[in-house]
Amino acid sequence: MAATAAIAAAMIVGLSGCQIPLVGVADASTPTTAQRAAGATTTATAGKEHGKHKGPGTRPTGAPTPPADPADPDPNCSLEVPPAPLTAAGLATPYLLSATDRRAGACHEANTNQSAFVEATILDPATGALSVYRPLVIDAGTTPAVAPVPPKLPANAVVGVWFGYQGDTLTLRNAGSCVNGTPRSPFGQFGYCNAPAFFAAANAAVRAKKITVPPLGTGVDGLPCPTTRDFGVVGQDQSDNLTTAYVALPDGRTAQSTPAAKALPGATTLTNASDNGLLANRLDPAIGCHPFTAPDLTSGGTPSPALALNELQAAAFQGAPVATVPPNDPMALVGDRPSVAKTDLYRVGVDMGPMNPQVDTGAAYCTNLAAVAPKRLALDRPFTAVASSPDPGTSSSLFGFLTNRLTESWTNLGCEALVHRGAPVVDGAPATADPAAPTTTAAPAPPPTTPPTTPTTTPTTTPERTRTPAPTPAGTGTGQTGP
């Protein structure tokens, strides 16, 4: 853990900037205008919940740029970071989306194949109070559909900011010390500002008993509620992307997801395909669990999940085997090769220690994935088979989506070559089987072998979702905030 502390110390920042070198960001100026491309969509995100990310570098460096095709939007966009992004003024200033290479076509936030997302978690170090804020992303050269809600920060607030993306490679511009990857090798769909300092302060507050991380509780399947470090949940890009959502209007303008914005004519919801959203907004409700939440300053203090909260809870309570970002994660590769440096840079952004190359191998990750995921997915089938899929194009149910995701993750992690076996099967059928036409019948979930855990405080309500999950029996999963 000394190495983790050293990394965190090197990255601790004030409210206006960091001390680490700039990595993985572009230095080109952002275009001042961005007209909407023909064919850009404004419908709510349905697919790409996971497994569709092709990874950074899909277009060879230096290769000629083909003409833009409006029907095939450029998956590589750039996001201009506002000045002082960790201050109240910086949080309330929209991030500007534009094309990384304008010859490949424009980028538009309302196009669900190009949408970028930003999420901040805020700590009051004096009290341990946590809150969430969701900075807005707009097209460069446009204005917000509704002015962003200005956040009020506590004195000496410690702020962490994280990024998510629907395309292949998001590049941060004018990023200061925000982290986008290693030089010339961005992560792809992930990035952060001040994350190590935030987690260092939050973990100190936990030790000082200023923050009480809620216990996981027990799902209706009788098992501990899952976390982002559970091999029953993880996919090819563990701990990636965000729970943030925005509102898009037919004219392409965007706004924070507030009641006023959602009431505008023609408003649709933009969501970020993610492990974090899948857990908090889909899987938890299906099996009677609740995510760790904090007041969302964007929406009047509504309890809301966030990447940082998920990781704090996972770090505190995930039982063995614990999934941490492996060297074969596509977003941790440099080219097609594993990189300890890039993997560690990703890991420190989600509150994980540095890799032990002798233990944290791709083969070990794949072995644990095969041992845990099929059993959990089969056990949860009675509940996930009647829950709606985040991607109807993949499957009509959450169960079918999850089994397909497992197969895709196995392929994209290169597991077959690492452990010399094909993709795991779930309940005796290929993981790609759609539950609408099962080849076998899942066994019902057994009752808990021990009495359900009693929540230490009253659980918070589940945050609003763009889809209504099927009603499920109540589990004992807890999602209250600290302190």
PDB file of C-alpha atoms in Angstrom, residues 119-321:
ATOM      1  CA  GLU A 119     -19.494  13.005 -12.661  1.00  0.00           C
ATOM      2  CA  ALA A 120     -18.101  14.611  -9.513  1.00  0.00           C
ATOM      3  CA  THR A 121     -18.156  13.372  -5.937  1.00  0.00           C
ATOM      4  CA  ILE A 122     -17.509  15.903  -3.200  1.00  0.00           C
ATOM      5  CA  LEU A 123     -16.214  15.338   0.340  1.00  0.00           C
ATOM      6  CA  ASP A 124     -16.477  17.734   3.255  1.00  0.00           C
ATOM      7  CA  PRO A 125     -13.309  16.754   5.172  1.00  0.00           C
ATOM      8  CA  ALA A 126     -14.566  18.372   8.365  1.00  0.00           C
ATOM      9  CA  THR A 127     -17.729  16.280   8.644  1.00  0.00           C
ATOM     10  CA  GLY A 128     -17.296  13.415   6.182  1.00  0.00           C
ATOM     11  CA  ALA A 129     -20.438  14.455   4.299  1.00  0.00           C
ATOM     12  CA  LEU A 130     -20.483  13.235   0.701  1.00  0.00           C
ATOM     13  CA  SER A 131     -22.408  14.641  -2.239  1.00  0.00           C
ATOM     14  CA  VAL A 132     -22.590  14.127  -5.994  1.00  0.00           C
ATOM     15  CA  TYR A 133     -22.646  16.662  -8.823  1.00  0.00           C
ATOM     16  CA  ARG A 134     -22.981  16.039 -12.547  1.00  0.00           C
ATOM     17  CA  PRO A 135     -21.256  18.670 -14.722  1.00  0.00           C
ATOM     18  CA  LEU A 136     -22.885  19.149 -18.113  1.00  0.00           C
ATOM     19  CA  VAL A 137     -21.448  18.295 -21.535  1.00  0.00           C
ATOM     20  CA  ILE A 138     -22.572  20.347 -24.548  1.00  0.00           C
ATOM     21  CA  ASP A 139     -21.471  20.600 -28.166  1.00  0.00           C
ATOM     22  CA  ALA A 140     -18.715  23.163 -28.673  1.00  0.00           C
ATOM     23  CA  GLY A 141     -20.246  26.354 -30.049  1.00  0.00           C
ATOM     24  CA  THR A 142     -23.662  25.795 -28.463  1.00  0.00           C
ATOM     25  CA  THR A 143     -25.329  26.759 -25.200  1.00  0.00           C
ATOM     26  CA  PRO A 144     -27.076  24.572 -22.606  1.00  0.00           C
ATOM     27  CA  ALA A 145     -30.781  23.934 -23.024  1.00  0.00           C
ATOM     28  CA  VAL A 146     -31.105  24.870 -19.342  1.00  0.00           C
ATOM     29  CA  ALA A 147     -28.432  26.701 -17.363  1.00  0.00           C
ATOM     30  CA  PRO A 148     -26.475  24.311 -15.095  1.00  0.00           C
ATOM     31  CA  VAL A 149     -27.394  24.187 -11.420  1.00  0.00           C
ATOM     32  CA  PRO A 150     -24.596  25.953  -9.484  1.00  0.00           C
ATOM     33  CA  PRO A 151     -23.267  23.714  -6.695  1.00  0.00           C
ATOM     34  CA  LYS A 152     -22.487  25.024  -3.241  1.00  0.00           C
ATOM     35  CA  LEU A 153     -19.296  23.404  -1.942  1.00  0.00           C
ATOM     36  CA  PRO A 154     -18.250  23.110   1.700  1.00  0.00           C
ATOM     37  CA  ALA A 155     -15.078  24.797   2.911  1.00  0.00           C
ATOM     38  CA  ASN A 156     -11.913  22.934   1.869  1.00  0.00           C
ATOM     39  CA  ALA A 157     -13.959  20.518  -0.214  1.00  0.00           C
ATOM     40  CA  VAL A 158     -12.098  17.609  -1.777  1.00  0.00           C
ATOM     41  CA  VAL A 159     -13.516  16.993  -5.243  1.00  0.00           C
ATOM     42  CA  GLY A 160     -12.964  14.080  -7.600  1.00  0.00           C
ATOM     43  CA  VAL A 161     -14.170  14.131 -11.204  1.00  0.00           C
ATOM     44  CA  TRP A 162     -14.612  11.106 -13.494  1.00  0.00           C
ATOM     45  CA  PHE A 163     -15.396  10.754 -17.203  1.00  0.00           C
ATOM     46  CA  GLY A 164     -17.403   8.262 -19.242  1.00  0.00           C
ATOM     47  CA  TYR A 165     -17.936   7.895 -22.977  1.00  0.00           C
ATOM     48  CA  GLN A 166     -20.129   6.037 -25.459  1.00  0.00           C
ATOM     49  CA  GLY A 167     -17.652   5.879 -28.339  1.00  0.00           C
ATOM     50  CA  ASP A 168     -14.174   4.380 -28.596  1.00  0.00           C
ATOM     51  CA  THR A 169     -11.640   7.015 -27.532  1.00  0.00           C
ATOM     52  CA  LEU A 170     -12.346  10.215 -25.616  1.00  0.00           C
ATOM     53  CA  THR A 171      -9.469  12.706 -25.531  1.00  0.00           C
ATOM     54  CA  LEU A 172      -9.314  15.450 -22.903  1.00  0.00           C
ATOM     55  CA  ARG A 173      -8.259  18.903 -24.114  1.00  0.00           C
ATOM     56  CA  ASN A 174      -6.862  21.676 -21.910  1.00  0.00           C
ATOM     57  CA  ALA A 175      -6.937  19.050 -19.209  1.00  0.00           C
ATOM     58  CA  GLY A 176      -4.379  20.469 -16.805  1.00  0.00           C
ATOM     59  CA  SER A 177      -3.523  17.476 -14.653  1.00  0.00           C
ATOM     60  CA  CYS A 178      -6.605  15.393 -15.331  1.00  0.00           C
ATOM     61  CA  VAL A 179      -5.658  11.859 -16.345  1.00  0.00           C
ATOM     62  CA  ASN A 180      -6.688  10.414 -19.698  1.00  0.00           C
ATOM     63  CA  GLY A 181      -4.175   7.550 -19.959  1.00  0.00           C
ATOM     64  CA  THR A 182      -0.455   7.339 -20.608  1.00  0.00           C
ATOM     65  CA  PRO A 183       1.286   9.510 -23.225  1.00  0.00           C
ATOM     66  CA  ARG A 184      -0.115   8.705 -26.690  1.00  0.00           C
ATOM     67  CA  SER A 185      -2.240   5.897 -25.234  1.00  0.00           C
ATOM     68  CA  PRO A 186      -5.549   7.130 -23.773  1.00  0.00           C
ATOM     69  CA  PHE A 187      -7.729   4.741 -21.807  1.00  0.00           C
ATOM     70  CA  GLY A 188     -10.619   5.079 -24.235  1.00  0.00           C
ATOM     71  CA  GLN A 189     -13.826   5.601 -22.252  1.00  0.00           C
ATOM     72  CA  PHE A 190     -12.333   6.534 -18.875  1.00  0.00           C
ATOM     73  CA  GLY A 191     -10.545   9.445 -17.255  1.00  0.00           C
ATOM     74  CA  TYR A 192     -10.422  11.380 -14.012  1.00  0.00           C
ATOM     75  CA  CYS A 193      -9.343  14.545 -12.233  1.00  0.00           C
ATOM     76  CA  ASN A 194      -8.032  14.411  -8.647  1.00  0.00           C
ATOM     77  CA  ALA A 195      -9.363  10.893  -8.020  1.00  0.00           C
ATOM     78  CA  PRO A 196      -6.378   9.670  -5.932  1.00  0.00           C
ATOM     79  CA  ALA A 197      -6.599  12.711  -3.649  1.00  0.00           C
ATOM     80  CA  PHE A 198     -10.341  12.260  -3.269  1.00  0.00           C
ATOM     81  CA  PHE A 199     -10.016   8.593  -2.328  1.00  0.00           C
ATOM     82  CA  ALA A 200      -7.126   9.329   0.050  1.00  0.00           C
ATOM     83  CA  ALA A 201      -9.263  11.899   1.860  1.00  0.00           C
ATOM     84  CA  ALA A 202     -12.365   9.695   1.823  1.00  0.00           C
ATOM     85  CA  ASN A 203     -10.492   6.687   3.189  1.00  0.00           C
ATOM     86  CA  ALA A 204      -9.012   8.884   5.923  1.00  0.00           C
ATOM     87  CA  ALA A 205     -12.546  10.002   6.788  1.00  0.00           C
ATOM     88  CA  VAL A 206     -13.658   6.363   6.940  1.00  0.00           C
ATOM     89  CA  ARG A 207     -10.821   5.551   9.347  1.00  0.00           C
ATOM     90  CA  ALA A 208     -11.766   8.585  11.445  1.00  0.00           C
ATOM     91  CA  LYS A 209     -15.382   7.323  11.495  1.00  0.00           C
ATOM     92  CA  LYS A 210     -16.622  10.457   9.748  1.00  0.00           C
ATOM     93  CA  ILE A 211     -17.918   8.327   6.860  1.00  0.00           C
ATOM     94  CA  THR A 212     -19.895   5.155   7.464  1.00  0.00           C
ATOM     95  CA  VAL A 213     -19.862   3.042   4.326  1.00  0.00           C
ATOM     96  CA  PRO A 214     -23.133   1.074   4.321  1.00  0.00           C
ATOM     97  CA  PRO A 215     -22.919  -2.729   4.426  1.00  0.00           C
ATOM     98  CA  LEU A 216     -23.830  -4.600   1.275  1.00  0.00           C
ATOM     99  CA  GLY A 217     -26.818  -6.403   2.691  1.00  0.00           C
ATOM    100  CA  THR A 218     -28.234  -9.626   1.252  1.00  0.00           C
ATOM    101  CA  GLY A 219     -30.046 -10.009  -2.044  1.00  0.00           C
ATOM    102  CA  VAL A 220     -33.157 -12.080  -2.655  1.00  0.00           C
ATOM    103  CA  ASP A 221     -30.799 -14.746  -4.012  1.00  0.00           C
ATOM    104  CA  GLY A 222     -29.392 -15.234  -0.506  1.00  0.00           C
ATOM    105  CA  LEU A 223     -25.938 -13.918  -1.421  1.00  0.00           C
ATOM    106  CA  PRO A 224     -24.250 -10.669  -0.422  1.00  0.00           C
ATOM    107  CA  CYS A 225     -25.304  -7.863  -2.720  1.00  0.00           C
ATOM    108  CA  PRO A 226     -22.791  -7.451  -5.552  1.00  0.00           C
ATOM    109  CA  THR A 227     -20.237  -4.679  -5.992  1.00  0.00           C
ATOM    110  CA  THR A 228     -18.194  -3.351  -8.894  1.00  0.00           C
ATOM    111  CA  ARG A 229     -15.429  -5.728  -7.746  1.00  0.00           C
ATOM    112  CA  ASP A 230     -17.591  -8.848  -7.817  1.00  0.00           C
ATOM    113  CA  PHE A 231     -16.663 -11.373 -10.511  1.00  0.00           C
ATOM    114  CA  GLY A 232     -20.385 -11.917 -10.928  1.00  0.00           C
ATOM    115  CA  VAL A 233     -20.690  -8.319 -12.184  1.00  0.00           C
ATOM    116  CA  VAL A 234     -17.435  -7.304 -13.854  1.00  0.00           C
ATOM    117  CA  GLY A 235     -16.935  -7.259 -17.602  1.00  0.00           C
ATOM    118  CA  GLN A 236     -14.115  -6.461 -19.972  1.00  0.00           C
ATOM    119  CA  ASP A 237     -13.635  -2.906 -18.633  1.00  0.00           C
ATOM    120  CA  GLN A 238     -14.183  -3.146 -14.902  1.00  0.00           C
ATOM    121  CA  SER A 239     -15.281  -0.108 -12.875  1.00  0.00           C
ATOM    122  CA  ASP A 240     -15.736   1.994 -16.010  1.00  0.00           C
ATOM    123  CA  ASN A 241     -18.094   4.802 -16.939  1.00  0.00           C
ATOM    124  CA  LEU A 242     -20.714   6.559 -14.858  1.00  0.00           C
ATOM    125  CA  THR A 243     -24.246   6.712 -13.486  1.00  0.00           C
ATOM    126  CA  THR A 244     -24.666  10.251 -14.874  1.00  0.00           C
ATOM    127  CA  ALA A 245     -27.559  11.017 -17.231  1.00  0.00           C
ATOM    128  CA  TYR A 246     -28.353  14.110 -19.291  1.00  0.00           C
ATOM    129  CA  VAL A 247     -31.377  15.443 -21.147  1.00  0.00           C
ATOM    130  CA  ALA A 248     -31.240  16.010 -24.924  1.00  0.00           C
ATOM    131  CA  LEU A 249     -33.642  18.117 -26.973  1.00  0.00           C
ATOM    132  CA  PRO A 250     -34.617  17.659 -30.637  1.00  0.00           C
ATOM    133  CA  ASP A 251     -32.394  20.615 -31.619  1.00  0.00           C
ATOM    134  CA  GLY A 252     -29.339  18.817 -30.204  1.00  0.00           C
ATOM    135  CA  ARG A 253     -28.881  20.956 -27.105  1.00  0.00           C
ATOM    136  CA  THR A 254     -28.365  19.206 -23.776  1.00  0.00           C
ATOM    137  CA  ALA A 255     -29.036  19.901 -20.111  1.00  0.00           C
ATOM    138  CA  GLN A 256     -28.461  18.360 -16.721  1.00  0.00           C
ATOM    139  CA  SER A 257     -31.105  15.809 -15.795  1.00  0.00           C
ATOM    140  CA  THR A 258     -33.368  18.000 -13.676  1.00  0.00           C
ATOM    141  CA  PRO A 259     -37.180  18.056 -13.462  1.00  0.00           C
ATOM    142  CA  ALA A 260     -37.263  21.326 -15.405  1.00  0.00           C
ATOM    143  CA  ALA A 261     -35.140  19.928 -18.230  1.00  0.00           C
ATOM    144  CA  LYS A 262     -37.024  16.634 -18.416  1.00  0.00           C
ATOM    145  CA  ALA A 263     -40.298  18.551 -18.769  1.00  0.00           C
ATOM    146  CA  LEU A 264     -39.146  20.354 -21.933  1.00  0.00           C
ATOM    147  CA  PRO A 265     -40.942  19.361 -25.179  1.00  0.00           C
ATOM    148  CA  GLY A 266     -39.228  16.488 -26.945  1.00  0.00           C
ATOM    149  CA  ALA A 267     -36.787  15.826 -24.110  1.00  0.00           C
ATOM    150  CA  THR A 268     -35.062  12.446 -24.109  1.00  0.00           C
ATOM    151  CA  THR A 269     -32.569  10.912 -21.692  1.00  0.00           C
ATOM    152  CA  LEU A 270     -28.915  10.210 -22.456  1.00  0.00           C
ATOM    153  CA  THR A 271     -27.295   7.539 -20.273  1.00  0.00           C
ATOM    154  CA  ASN A 272     -23.780   6.152 -20.059  1.00  0.00           C
ATOM    155  CA  ALA A 273     -23.315   2.420 -20.638  1.00  0.00           C
ATOM    156  CA  SER A 274     -21.302   1.293 -17.641  1.00  0.00           C
ATOM    157  CA  ASP A 275     -20.531  -1.255 -14.970  1.00  0.00           C
ATOM    158  CA  ASN A 276     -21.586   1.388 -12.455  1.00  0.00           C
ATOM    159  CA  GLY A 277     -24.949   2.075 -14.070  1.00  0.00           C
ATOM    160  CA  LEU A 278     -25.579  -1.613 -14.719  1.00  0.00           C
ATOM    161  CA  LEU A 279     -25.023  -2.419 -11.049  1.00  0.00           C
ATOM    162  CA  ALA A 280     -26.881   0.494  -9.468  1.00  0.00           C
ATOM    163  CA  ASN A 281     -29.749   0.906 -11.925  1.00  0.00           C
ATOM    164  CA  ARG A 282     -30.359  -2.621 -13.220  1.00  0.00           C
ATOM    165  CA  LEU A 283     -28.918  -5.467 -11.204  1.00  0.00           C
ATOM    166  CA  ASP A 284     -29.446  -4.075  -7.706  1.00  0.00           C
ATOM    167  CA  PRO A 285     -33.186  -3.430  -8.222  1.00  0.00           C
ATOM    168  CA  ALA A 286     -33.641  -6.852  -9.825  1.00  0.00           C
ATOM    169  CA  ILE A 287     -32.246  -8.741  -6.817  1.00  0.00           C
ATOM    170  CA  GLY A 288     -33.500  -6.531  -4.003  1.00  0.00           C
ATOM    171  CA  CYS A 289     -30.302  -4.584  -3.353  1.00  0.00           C
ATOM    172  CA  HIS A 290     -29.609  -0.864  -3.091  1.00  0.00           C
ATOM    173  CA  PRO A 291     -26.517   1.130  -4.085  1.00  0.00           C
ATOM    174  CA  PHE A 292     -24.521   3.407  -1.798  1.00  0.00           C
ATOM    175  CA  THR A 293     -25.947   6.879  -2.422  1.00  0.00           C
ATOM    176  CA  ALA A 294     -25.296  10.504  -1.535  1.00  0.00           C
ATOM    177  CA  PRO A 295     -27.281  13.704  -2.141  1.00  0.00           C
ATOM    178  CA  ASP A 296     -27.141  14.792  -5.782  1.00  0.00           C
ATOM    179  CA  LEU A 297     -26.599  18.560  -5.860  1.00  0.00           C
ATOM    180  CA  THR A 298     -27.710  18.596  -9.494  1.00  0.00           C
ATOM    181  CA  SER A 299     -31.227  17.455  -8.626  1.00  0.00           C
ATOM    182  CA  GLY A 300     -32.072  19.061  -5.314  1.00  0.00           C
ATOM    183  CA  GLY A 301     -30.361  16.525  -3.070  1.00  0.00           C
ATOM    184  CA  THR A 302     -32.022  13.379  -4.421  1.00  0.00           C
ATOM    185  CA  PRO A 303     -30.094  10.297  -3.194  1.00  0.00           C
ATOM    186  CA  SER A 304     -27.949   9.124  -6.085  1.00  0.00           C
ATOM    187  CA  PRO A 305     -25.276   6.492  -6.790  1.00  0.00           C
ATOM    188  CA  ALA A 306     -21.870   7.357  -8.252  1.00  0.00           C
ATOM    189  CA  LEU A 307     -18.681   5.650  -9.388  1.00  0.00           C
ATOM    190  CA  ALA A 308     -16.750   6.842  -6.336  1.00  0.00           C
ATOM    191  CA  LEU A 309     -19.407   5.591  -3.915  1.00  0.00           C
ATOM    192  CA  ASN A 310     -19.514   2.197  -5.624  1.00  0.00           C
ATOM    193  CA  GLU A 311     -15.746   1.860  -5.313  1.00  0.00           C
ATOM    194  CA  LEU A 312     -15.662   2.902  -1.654  1.00  0.00           C
ATOM    195  CA  GLN A 313     -18.262   0.264  -0.822  1.00  0.00           C
ATOM    196  CA  ALA A 314     -16.532  -2.386  -2.931  1.00  0.00           C
ATOM    197  CA  ALA A 315     -13.205  -1.676  -1.248  1.00  0.00           C
ATOM    198  CA  ALA A 316     -14.806  -2.000   2.181  1.00  0.00           C
ATOM    199  CA  PHE A 317     -16.928  -5.112   1.753  1.00  0.00           C
ATOM    200  CA  GLN A 318     -16.246  -7.173  -1.364  1.00  0.00           C
ATOM    201  CA  GLY A 319     -15.403 -10.737  -0.358  1.00  0.00           C
ATOM    202  CA  ALA A 320     -12.828 -12.956  -2.031  1.00  0.00           C
ATOM    203  CA  PRO A 321     -12.097 -13.335  -4.834  1.00  0.00           C
TER     204      PRO A 321
END
